[in-house]
Coordinates of N, CA and C in Angstrom, one line a residue:
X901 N 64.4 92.5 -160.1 CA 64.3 92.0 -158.7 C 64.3 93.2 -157.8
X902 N 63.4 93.5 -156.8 CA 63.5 94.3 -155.8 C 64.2 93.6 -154.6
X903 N 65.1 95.0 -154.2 CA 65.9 94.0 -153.2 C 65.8 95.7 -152.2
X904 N 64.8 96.7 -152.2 CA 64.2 97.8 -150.9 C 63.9 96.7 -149.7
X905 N 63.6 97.7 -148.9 CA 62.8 97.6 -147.3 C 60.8 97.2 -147.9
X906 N 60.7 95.9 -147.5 CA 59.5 95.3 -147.9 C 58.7 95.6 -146.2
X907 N 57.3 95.9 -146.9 CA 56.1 96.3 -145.4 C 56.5 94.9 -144.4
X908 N 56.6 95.3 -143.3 CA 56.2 94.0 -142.6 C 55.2 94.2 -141.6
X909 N 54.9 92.9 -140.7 CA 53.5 93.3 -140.1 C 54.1 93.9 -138.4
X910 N 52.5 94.1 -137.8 CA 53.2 94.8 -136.8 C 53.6 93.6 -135.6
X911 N 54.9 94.0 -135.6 CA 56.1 93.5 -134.4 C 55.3 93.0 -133.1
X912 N 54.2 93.7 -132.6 CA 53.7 93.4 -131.6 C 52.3 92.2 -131.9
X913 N 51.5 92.8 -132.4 CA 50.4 91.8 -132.8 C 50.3 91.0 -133.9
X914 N 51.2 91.2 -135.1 CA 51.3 90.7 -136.4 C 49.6 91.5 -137.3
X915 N 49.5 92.2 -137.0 CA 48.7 92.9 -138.2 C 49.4 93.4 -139.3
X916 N 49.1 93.2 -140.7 CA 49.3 93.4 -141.6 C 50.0 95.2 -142.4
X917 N 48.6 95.3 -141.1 CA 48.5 97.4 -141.9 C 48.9 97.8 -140.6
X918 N 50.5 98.3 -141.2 CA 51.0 98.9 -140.0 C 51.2 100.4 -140.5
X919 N 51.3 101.5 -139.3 CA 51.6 103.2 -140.0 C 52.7 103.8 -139.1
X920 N 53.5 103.2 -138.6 CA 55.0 103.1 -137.8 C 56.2 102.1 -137.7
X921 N 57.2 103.2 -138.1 CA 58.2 101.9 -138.2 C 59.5 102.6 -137.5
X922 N 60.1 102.0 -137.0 CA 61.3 102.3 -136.0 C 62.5 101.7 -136.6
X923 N 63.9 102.4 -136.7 CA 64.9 101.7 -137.8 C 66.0 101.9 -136.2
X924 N 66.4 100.7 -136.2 CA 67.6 99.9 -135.0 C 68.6 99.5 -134.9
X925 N 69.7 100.3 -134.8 CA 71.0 99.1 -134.5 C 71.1 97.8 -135.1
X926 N 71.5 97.2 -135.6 CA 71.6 95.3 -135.5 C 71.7 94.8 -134.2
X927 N 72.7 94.7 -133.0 CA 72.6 94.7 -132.0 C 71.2 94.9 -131.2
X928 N 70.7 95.6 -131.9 CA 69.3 96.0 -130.8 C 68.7 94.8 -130.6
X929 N 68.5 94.2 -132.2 CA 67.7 92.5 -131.9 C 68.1 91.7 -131.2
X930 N 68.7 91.7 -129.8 CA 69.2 91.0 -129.2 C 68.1 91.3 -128.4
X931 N 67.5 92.6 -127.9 CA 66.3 92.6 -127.1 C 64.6 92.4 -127.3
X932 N 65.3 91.8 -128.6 CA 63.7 91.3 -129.5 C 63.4 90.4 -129.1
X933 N 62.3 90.0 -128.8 CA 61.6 88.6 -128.4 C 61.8 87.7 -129.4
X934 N 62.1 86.3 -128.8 CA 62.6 85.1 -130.0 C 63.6 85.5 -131.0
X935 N 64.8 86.4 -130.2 CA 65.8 87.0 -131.1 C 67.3 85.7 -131.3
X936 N 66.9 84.6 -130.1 CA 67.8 83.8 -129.7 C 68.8 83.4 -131.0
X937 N 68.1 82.9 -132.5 CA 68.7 81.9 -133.5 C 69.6 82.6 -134.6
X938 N 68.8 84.2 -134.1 CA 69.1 85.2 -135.1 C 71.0 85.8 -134.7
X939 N 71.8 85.4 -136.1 CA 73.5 86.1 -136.0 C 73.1 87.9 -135.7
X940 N 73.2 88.4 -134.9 CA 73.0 89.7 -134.9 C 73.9 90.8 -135.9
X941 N 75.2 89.3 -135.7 CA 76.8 90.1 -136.0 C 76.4 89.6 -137.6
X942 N 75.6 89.4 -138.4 CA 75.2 88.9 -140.0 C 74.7 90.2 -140.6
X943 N 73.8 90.9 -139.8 CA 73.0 91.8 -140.6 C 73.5 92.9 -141.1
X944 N 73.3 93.4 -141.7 CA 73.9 94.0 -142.4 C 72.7 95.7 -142.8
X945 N 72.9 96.6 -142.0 CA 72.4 97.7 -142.4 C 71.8 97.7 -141.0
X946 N 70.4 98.4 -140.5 CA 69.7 98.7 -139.7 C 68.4 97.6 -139.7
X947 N 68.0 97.3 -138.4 CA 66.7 96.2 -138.2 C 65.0 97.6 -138.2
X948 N 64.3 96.9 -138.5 CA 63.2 97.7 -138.9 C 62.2 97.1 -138.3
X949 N 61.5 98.0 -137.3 CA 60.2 97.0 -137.1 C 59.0 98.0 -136.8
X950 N 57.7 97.5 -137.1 CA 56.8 97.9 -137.8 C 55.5 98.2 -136.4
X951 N 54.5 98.9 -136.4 CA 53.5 99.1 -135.7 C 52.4 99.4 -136.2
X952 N 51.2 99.0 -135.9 CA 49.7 98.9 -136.6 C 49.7 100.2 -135.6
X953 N 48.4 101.1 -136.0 CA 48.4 102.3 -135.6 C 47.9 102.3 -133.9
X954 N 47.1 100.7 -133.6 CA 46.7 100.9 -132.1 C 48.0 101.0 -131.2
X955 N 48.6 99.5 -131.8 CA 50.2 99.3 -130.8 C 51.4 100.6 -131.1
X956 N 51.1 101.4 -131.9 CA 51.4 102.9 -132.1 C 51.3 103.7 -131.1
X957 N 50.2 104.1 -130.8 CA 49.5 104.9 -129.4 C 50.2 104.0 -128.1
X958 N 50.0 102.5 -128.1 CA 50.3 102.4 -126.9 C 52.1 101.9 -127.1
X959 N 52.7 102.0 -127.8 CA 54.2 102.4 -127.7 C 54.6 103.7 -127.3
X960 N 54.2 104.3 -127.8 CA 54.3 106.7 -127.9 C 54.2 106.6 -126.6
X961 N 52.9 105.9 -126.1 CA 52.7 106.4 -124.8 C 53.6 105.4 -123.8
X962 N 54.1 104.1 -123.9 CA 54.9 103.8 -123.1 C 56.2 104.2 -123.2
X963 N 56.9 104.9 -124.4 CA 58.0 105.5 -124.7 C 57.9 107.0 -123.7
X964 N 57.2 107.7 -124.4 CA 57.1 109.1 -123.9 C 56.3 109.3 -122.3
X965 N 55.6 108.3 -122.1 CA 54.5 108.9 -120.8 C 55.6 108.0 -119.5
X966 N 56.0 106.4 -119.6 CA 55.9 105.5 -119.0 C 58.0 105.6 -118.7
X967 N 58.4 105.5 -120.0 CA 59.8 105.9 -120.1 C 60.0 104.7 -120.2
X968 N 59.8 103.7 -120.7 CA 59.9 102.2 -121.1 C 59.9 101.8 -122.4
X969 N 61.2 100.8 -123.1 CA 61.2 100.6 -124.0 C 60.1 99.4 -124.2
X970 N 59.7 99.1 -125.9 CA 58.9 98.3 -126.1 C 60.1 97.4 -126.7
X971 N 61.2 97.2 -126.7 CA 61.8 95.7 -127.8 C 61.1 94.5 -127.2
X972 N 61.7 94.4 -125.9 CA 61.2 92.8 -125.1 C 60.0 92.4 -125.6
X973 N 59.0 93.4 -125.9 CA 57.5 92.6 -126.7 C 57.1 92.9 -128.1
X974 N 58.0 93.2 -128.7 CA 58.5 93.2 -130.0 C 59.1 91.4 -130.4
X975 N 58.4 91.0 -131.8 CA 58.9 89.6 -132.4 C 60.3 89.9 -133.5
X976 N 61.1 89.1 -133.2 CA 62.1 89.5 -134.0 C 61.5 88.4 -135.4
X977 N 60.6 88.2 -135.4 CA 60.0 87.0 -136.6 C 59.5 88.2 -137.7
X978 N 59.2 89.3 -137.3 CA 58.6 90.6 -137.5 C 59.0 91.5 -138.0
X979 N 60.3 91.6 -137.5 CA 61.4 92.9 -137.7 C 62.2 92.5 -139.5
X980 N 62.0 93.7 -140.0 CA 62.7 94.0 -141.3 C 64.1 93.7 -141.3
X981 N 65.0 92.9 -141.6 CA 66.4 93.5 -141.9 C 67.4 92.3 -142.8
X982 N 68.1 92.8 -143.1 CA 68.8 92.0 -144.3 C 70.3 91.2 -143.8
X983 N 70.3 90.2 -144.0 CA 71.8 89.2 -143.4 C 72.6 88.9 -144.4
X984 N 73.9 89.2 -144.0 CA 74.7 88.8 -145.4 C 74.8 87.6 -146.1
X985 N 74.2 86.2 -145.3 CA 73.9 85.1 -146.3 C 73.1 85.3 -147.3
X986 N 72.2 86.1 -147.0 CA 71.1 86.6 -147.8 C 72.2 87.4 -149.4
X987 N 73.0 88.1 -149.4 CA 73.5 88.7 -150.0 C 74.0 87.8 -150.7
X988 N 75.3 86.7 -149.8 CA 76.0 85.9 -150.4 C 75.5 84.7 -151.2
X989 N 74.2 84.8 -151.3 CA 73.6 83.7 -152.0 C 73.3 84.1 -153.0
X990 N 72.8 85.3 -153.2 CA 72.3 86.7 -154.3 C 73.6 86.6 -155.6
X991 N 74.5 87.0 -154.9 CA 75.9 87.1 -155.4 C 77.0 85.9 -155.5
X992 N 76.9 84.8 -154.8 CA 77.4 83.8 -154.9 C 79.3 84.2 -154.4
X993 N 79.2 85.1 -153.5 CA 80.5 85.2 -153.1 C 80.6 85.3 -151.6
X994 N 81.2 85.4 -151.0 CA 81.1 85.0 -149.2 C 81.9 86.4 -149.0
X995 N 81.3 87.1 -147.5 CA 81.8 88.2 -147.7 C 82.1 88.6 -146.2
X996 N 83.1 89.2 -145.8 CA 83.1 89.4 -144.5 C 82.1 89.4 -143.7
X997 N 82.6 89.6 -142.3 CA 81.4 90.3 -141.0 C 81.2 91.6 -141.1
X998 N 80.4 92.3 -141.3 CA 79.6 93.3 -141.6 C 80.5 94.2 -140.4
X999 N 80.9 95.3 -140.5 CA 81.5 96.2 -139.7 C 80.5 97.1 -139.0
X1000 N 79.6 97.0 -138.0 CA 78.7 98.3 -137.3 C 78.9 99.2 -137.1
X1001 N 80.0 99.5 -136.3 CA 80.3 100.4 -135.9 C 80.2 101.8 -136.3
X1002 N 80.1 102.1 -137.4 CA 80.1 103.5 -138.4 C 78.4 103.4 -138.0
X1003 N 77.7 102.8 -138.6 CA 76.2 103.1 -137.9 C 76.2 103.2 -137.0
X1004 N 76.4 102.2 -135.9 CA 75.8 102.2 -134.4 C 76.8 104.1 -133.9
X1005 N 77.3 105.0 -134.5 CA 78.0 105.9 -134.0 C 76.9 106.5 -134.7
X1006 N 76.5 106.9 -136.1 CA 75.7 107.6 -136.6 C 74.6 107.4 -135.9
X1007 N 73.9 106.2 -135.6 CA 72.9 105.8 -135.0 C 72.8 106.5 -133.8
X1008 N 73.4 106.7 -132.9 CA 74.0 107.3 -131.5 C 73.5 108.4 -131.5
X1009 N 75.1 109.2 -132.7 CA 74.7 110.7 -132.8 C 73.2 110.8 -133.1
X1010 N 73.1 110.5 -133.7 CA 71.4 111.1 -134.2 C 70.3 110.9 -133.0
X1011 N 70.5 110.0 -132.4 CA 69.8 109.7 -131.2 C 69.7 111.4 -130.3
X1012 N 70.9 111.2 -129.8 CA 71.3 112.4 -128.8 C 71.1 113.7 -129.4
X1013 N 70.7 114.1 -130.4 CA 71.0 115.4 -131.5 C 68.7 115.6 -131.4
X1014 N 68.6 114.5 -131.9 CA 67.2 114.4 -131.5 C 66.4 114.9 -130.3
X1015 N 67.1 113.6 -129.4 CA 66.6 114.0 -127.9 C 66.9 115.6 -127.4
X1016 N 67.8 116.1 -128.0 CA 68.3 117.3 -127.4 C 67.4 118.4 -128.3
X1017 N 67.3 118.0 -129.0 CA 66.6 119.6 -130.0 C 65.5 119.6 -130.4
X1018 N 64.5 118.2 -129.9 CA 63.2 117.7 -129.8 C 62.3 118.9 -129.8
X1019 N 62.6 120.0 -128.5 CA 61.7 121.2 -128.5 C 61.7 122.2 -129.1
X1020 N 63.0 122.9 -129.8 CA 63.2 123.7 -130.4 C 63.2 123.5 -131.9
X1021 N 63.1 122.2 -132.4 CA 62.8 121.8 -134.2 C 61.5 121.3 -134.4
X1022 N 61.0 122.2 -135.3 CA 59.7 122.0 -136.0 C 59.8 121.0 -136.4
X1023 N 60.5 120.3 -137.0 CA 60.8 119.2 -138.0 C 61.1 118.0 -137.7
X1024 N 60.6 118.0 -136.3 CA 61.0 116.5 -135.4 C 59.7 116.2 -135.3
X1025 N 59.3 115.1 -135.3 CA 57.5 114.6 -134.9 C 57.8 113.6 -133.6
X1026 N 57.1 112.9 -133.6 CA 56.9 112.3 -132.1 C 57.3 110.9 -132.4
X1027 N 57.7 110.8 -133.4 CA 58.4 109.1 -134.1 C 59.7 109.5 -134.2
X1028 N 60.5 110.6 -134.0 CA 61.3 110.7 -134.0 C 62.2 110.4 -132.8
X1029 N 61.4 111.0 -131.7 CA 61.4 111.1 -130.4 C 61.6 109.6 -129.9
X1030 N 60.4 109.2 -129.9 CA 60.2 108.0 -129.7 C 61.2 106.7 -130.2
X1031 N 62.1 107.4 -131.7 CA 63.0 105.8 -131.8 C 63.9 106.1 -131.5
X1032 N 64.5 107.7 -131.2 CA 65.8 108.1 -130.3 C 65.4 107.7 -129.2
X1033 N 65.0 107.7 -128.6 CA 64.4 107.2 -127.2 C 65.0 105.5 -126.7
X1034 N 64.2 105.4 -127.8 CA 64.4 103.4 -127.9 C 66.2 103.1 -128.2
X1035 N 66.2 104.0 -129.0 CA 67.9 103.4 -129.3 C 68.6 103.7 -128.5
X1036 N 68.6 104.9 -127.8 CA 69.5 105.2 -126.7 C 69.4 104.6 -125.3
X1037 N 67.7 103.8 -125.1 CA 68.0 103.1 -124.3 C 68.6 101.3 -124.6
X1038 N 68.4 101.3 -126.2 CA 68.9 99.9 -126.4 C 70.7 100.2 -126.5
X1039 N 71.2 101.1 -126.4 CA 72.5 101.1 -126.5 C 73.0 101.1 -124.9
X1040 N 72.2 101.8 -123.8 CA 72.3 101.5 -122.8 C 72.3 100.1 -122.3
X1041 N 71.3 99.3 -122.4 CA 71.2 98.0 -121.9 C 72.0 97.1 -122.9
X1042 N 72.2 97.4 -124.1 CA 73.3 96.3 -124.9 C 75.0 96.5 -123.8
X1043 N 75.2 97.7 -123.7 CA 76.5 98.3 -123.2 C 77.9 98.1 -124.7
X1044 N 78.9 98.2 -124.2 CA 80.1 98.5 -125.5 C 79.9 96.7 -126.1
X1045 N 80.2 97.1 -127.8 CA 80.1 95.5 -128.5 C 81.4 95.4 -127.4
X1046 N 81.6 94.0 -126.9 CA 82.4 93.4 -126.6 C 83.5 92.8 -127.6
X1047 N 82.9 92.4 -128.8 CA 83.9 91.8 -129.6 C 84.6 92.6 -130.5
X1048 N 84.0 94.1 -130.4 CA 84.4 95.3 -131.1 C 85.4 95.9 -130.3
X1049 N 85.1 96.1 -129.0 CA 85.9 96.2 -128.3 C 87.6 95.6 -128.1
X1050 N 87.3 94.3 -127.8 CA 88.2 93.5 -127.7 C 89.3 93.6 -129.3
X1051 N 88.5 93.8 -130.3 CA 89.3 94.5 -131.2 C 90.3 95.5 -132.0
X1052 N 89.8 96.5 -130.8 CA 90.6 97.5 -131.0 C 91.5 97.7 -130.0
X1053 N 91.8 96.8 -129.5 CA 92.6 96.5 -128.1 C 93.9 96.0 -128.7

């Protein structure tokens, strides 16, 4: 049984053959279009979502030229990611709420380590740029988990 990151189509137009893929917070699908039904607090690892190489160009360029994220026209029907019912059905055991926190901080750091050294590292490409971009504005507009919050209180 394969249980990897399977191709999905692209997020924006549903084409098949996509050559970009953006990996996101769990939380972030909350700014995915038709994200409404989806437990955000279920998933379990990072959400994934995919671009055909035209909606490519014109994300790069709304990210990098425009300074606008693309989630809101992103389908969350689209997006890659795994839910722990999914697990618990696999395994036949029920298993906590998935703890984010340790990613969405890795997720962060990396974001800001990115954005910052963008011009000085060879080793950055412009997809790099572009999903630090995205996440650091989806961590902006999400603001602190609330219920994570309220937890450590």
């Amino acid at each position: 049984m394969y249980t990897g990151k399977t191709e999905q189509p692209c997020c924006l137009c549903g084409n098949p053959d996509t050559e970009s893929r953006l990996d996101l917070p769990p939380r972030a699908v909350q700014l995915l279009d038709n994200s409404g039904p989806i437990a955000w607090q279920d998933i379990v690892g990072e959400v994934s979502i995919h671009f055909c190489a035209s909606d490519w160009e014109t994300v790069v360029d709304l990210v990098l030229d425009a300074g606008m994220s693309p989630l809101g026209r992103c389908n969350a029907a689209r997006a890659d990611f795994d839910l722990r019912e999914d697990f618990e059905a696999l395994l036949n055991d029920v298993r906590d709420e998935p703890d984010q926190t340790p990613l969405e901080r890795e997720m962060r750091a990396e974001s800001e380590r990115v954005i910052e050294a963008y011009d000085e590292d060879d080793h950055l490409d412009v997809r790099d740029l572009v999903e630090a971009r995205v996440i650091s504005w989806a961590f902006e507009d999400l603001g602190p988990d609330e219920d994570r919050v309220a937890a450590d209180d």
